[in-house]
GROMACS .gro file of C-alpha atoms in nm:
model
  138
    1MET     CA    1   0.011  -2.828   1.230
    2ASP     CA    2   0.060  -2.451   1.251
    3SER     CA    3  -0.316  -2.389   1.252
    4ILE     CA    4  -0.362  -2.630   1.546
    5ASP     CA    5  -0.082  -2.458   1.739
    6GLY     CA    6  -0.240  -2.121   1.657
    7MET     CA    7  -0.578  -2.240   1.788
    8LYS     CA    8  -0.418  -2.372   2.106
    9LYS     CA    9  -0.242  -2.041   2.156
   10LYS     CA   10  -0.568  -1.850   2.100
   11ILE     CA   11  -0.759  -2.073   2.344
   12PHE     CA   12  -0.480  -2.036   2.600
   13ILE     CA   13  -0.492  -1.656   2.572
   14GLN     CA   14  -0.871  -1.660   2.613
   15LEU     CA   15  -0.846  -1.880   2.922
   16VAL     CA   16  -0.585  -1.650   3.075
   17PHE     CA   17  -0.810  -1.351   3.001
   18VAL     CA   18  -1.111  -1.519   3.167
   19TYR     CA   19  -0.897  -1.612   3.468
   20LEU     CA   20  -0.767  -1.256   3.509
   21LEU     CA   21  -1.118  -1.117   3.470
   22SER     CA   22  -1.244  -1.350   3.745
   23LEU     CA   23  -0.963  -1.233   3.975
   24LEU     CA   24  -1.057  -0.873   3.910
   25THR     CA   25  -1.423  -0.946   3.986
   26PHE     CA   26  -1.336  -1.131   4.308
   27SER     CA   27  -1.113  -0.849   4.427
   28SER     CA   28  -1.393  -0.597   4.374
   29TYR     CA   29  -1.616  -0.810   4.598
   30ALA     CA   30  -1.353  -0.806   4.868
   31GLN     CA   31  -1.341  -0.426   4.858
   32VAL     CA   32  -1.705  -0.384   4.969
   33SER     CA   33  -1.671  -0.315   5.339
   34ALA     CA   34  -1.786  -0.076   5.605
   35THR     CA   35  -1.465   0.117   5.533
   36SER     CA   36  -1.556   0.163   5.167
   37VAL     CA   37  -1.907   0.273   5.266
   38GLY     CA   38  -1.756   0.511   5.523
   39ASN     CA   39  -1.533   0.659   5.256
   40ALA     CA   40  -1.837   0.704   5.033
   41LEU     CA   41  -2.020   0.877   5.319
   42LYS     CA   42  -1.718   1.102   5.370
   43SER     CA   43  -1.758   1.220   5.010
   44GLY     CA   44  -2.110   1.343   5.084
   45ASN     CA   45  -2.217   1.203   4.747
   46ALA     CA   46  -2.532   0.989   4.754
   47THR     CA   47  -2.442   0.822   4.423
   48ASN     CA   48  -2.111   0.700   4.570
   49VAL     CA   49  -2.295   0.550   4.869
   50SER     CA   50  -2.572   0.399   4.655
   51LYS     CA   51  -2.321   0.172   4.478
   52TYR     CA   52  -2.328  -0.043   4.791
   53PHE     CA   53  -2.706  -0.055   4.845
   54ALA     CA   54  -2.896  -0.383   4.874
   55ALA     CA   55  -3.217  -0.420   4.671
   56THR     CA   56  -3.399  -0.251   4.960
   57VAL     CA   57  -3.238  -0.026   5.219
   58ASP     CA   58  -3.359   0.077   5.564
   59ILE     CA   59  -3.273   0.440   5.630
   60THR     CA   60  -3.331   0.598   5.969
   61ILE     CA   61  -3.289   0.971   6.018
   62ASN     CA   62  -3.344   1.089   6.376
   63ASN     CA   63  -3.571   0.796   6.470
   64SER     CA   64  -3.777   0.809   6.151
   65THR     CA   65  -3.727   0.478   5.966
   66SER     CA   66  -3.841   0.375   5.621
   67THR     CA   67  -3.749   0.102   5.375
   68TYR     CA   68  -3.662   0.220   5.026
   69SER     CA   69  -3.567   0.080   4.688
   70LYS     CA   70  -3.213   0.161   4.572
   71VAL     CA   71  -3.333   0.456   4.366
   72GLN     CA   72  -3.553   0.596   4.644
   73ALA     CA   73  -3.277   0.549   4.903
   74GLU     CA   74  -3.032   0.741   4.687
   75LEU     CA   75  -3.280   1.031   4.662
   76VAL     CA   76  -3.338   1.030   5.039
   77LEU     CA   77  -2.963   1.030   5.101
   78LYS     CA   78  -2.910   1.306   4.844
   79ASP     CA   79  -3.170   1.519   5.024
   80PHE     CA   80  -3.005   1.446   5.361
   81PHE     CA   81  -2.661   1.547   5.225
   82ASN     CA   82  -2.807   1.864   5.068
   83LYS     CA   83  -2.954   1.964   5.405
   84ASN     CA   84  -2.643   1.852   5.597
   85PRO     CA   85  -2.329   1.913   5.388
   86VAL     CA   86  -2.070   1.653   5.489
   87ARG     CA   87  -1.735   1.760   5.627
   88ASN     CA   88  -1.598   1.426   5.748
   89PHE     CA   89  -1.671   1.070   5.855
   90ASP     CA   90  -1.477   0.885   6.126
   91THR     CA   91  -1.519   0.520   6.219
   92GLU     CA   92  -1.566   0.471   6.591
   93LEU     CA   93  -1.650   0.101   6.626
   94PRO     CA   94  -1.633  -0.172   6.362
   95GLY     CA   95  -1.778  -0.513   6.442
   96ASN     CA   96  -1.963  -0.828   6.343
   97SER     CA   97  -2.314  -0.933   6.431
   98ASN     CA   98  -2.352  -1.256   6.630
   99ALA     CA   99  -2.714  -1.295   6.520
  100GLU     CA  100  -2.616  -1.356   6.158
  101VAL     CA  101  -2.313  -1.325   5.941
  102ALA     CA  102  -2.306  -0.950   5.894
  103THR     CA  103  -2.078  -0.660   5.955
  104PHE     CA  104  -2.149  -0.322   6.104
  105THR     CA  105  -1.974   0.001   6.183
  106ILE     CA  106  -2.061   0.288   6.408
  107GLY     CA  107  -1.913   0.620   6.312
  108LYS     CA  108  -1.944   0.995   6.340
  109LEU     CA  109  -2.054   1.201   6.041
  110THR     CA  110  -1.949   1.563   6.078
  111THR     CA  111  -2.175   1.799   5.882
  112ALA     CA  112  -2.221   2.173   5.850
  113ASN     CA  113  -2.523   2.133   6.084
  114GLY     CA  114  -2.354   1.928   6.355
  115ASP     CA  115  -2.252   1.568   6.414
  116PHE     CA  116  -2.455   1.254   6.350
  117LYS     CA  117  -2.386   0.910   6.492
  118VAL     CA  118  -2.404   0.673   6.194
  119TYR     CA  119  -2.476   0.302   6.201
  120ILE     CA  120  -2.379   0.107   5.887
  121TRP     CA  121  -2.507  -0.249   5.850
  122LEU     CA  122  -2.374  -0.466   5.567
  123LYS     CA  123  -2.535  -0.798   5.486
  124PRO     CA  124  -2.370  -1.080   5.288
  125ASN     CA  125  -2.483  -1.117   4.931
  126GLY     CA  126  -2.300  -1.405   4.764
  127LYS     CA  127  -1.928  -1.328   4.772
  128SER     CA  128  -1.991  -0.963   4.851
  129TYR     CA  129  -2.168  -0.745   5.104
  130THR     CA  130  -2.446  -0.497   5.040
  131LEU     CA  131  -2.556  -0.201   5.245
  132LYS     CA  132  -2.881  -0.304   5.411
  133ALA     CA  133  -2.928  -0.027   5.667
  134LEU     CA  134  -2.807   0.324   5.745
  135ARG     CA  135  -2.901   0.512   6.058
  136PHE     CA  136  -2.827   0.879   6.132
  137ASP     CA  137  -2.886   1.006   6.484
  138LYS     CA  138  -2.817   1.366   6.587
   0.00000   0.00000   0.00000
C-alpha cells in the first residue's frame, strides 16, 4: 500500500510541476509586446531585439527596405546601432491594426546622431507575438 501511495505522490508532484511550467511558458508569451520590444530598442543591443524577431523581418532604414532572416536582421540592426548609438526610446503611439490582428507602436529613438521615428509591427504567432517589421526614419 505504501508503494502505491508513493507512486501517487510522485505522479501528483510531476503533474504540479508540468502545470507550473505551463503557467511560466504562458506568462512569457504574454510579455511579448511592443513595450518589451521598445525596451529592447532602448538598450541599443541587437541581440535583445532579435529575441522577438519573426522567421523573416522587414527592416526599413530611411526608405530602404529589405526582408531578412533572423540572423541577417540581427546583423543589420547591430550595424545600425553601431552607427547610431542609442540614448533612449520613447513610445509615442501604441495601437492595433484593423486589417488583421496585429499590434504596432510608433516611437522616437534618440541616438548620438539624431532622432529616428520608429515603427514596430508585431504579428500574432500562436499565443505570442513576433516582430515582423521595424522601420527607422530620420
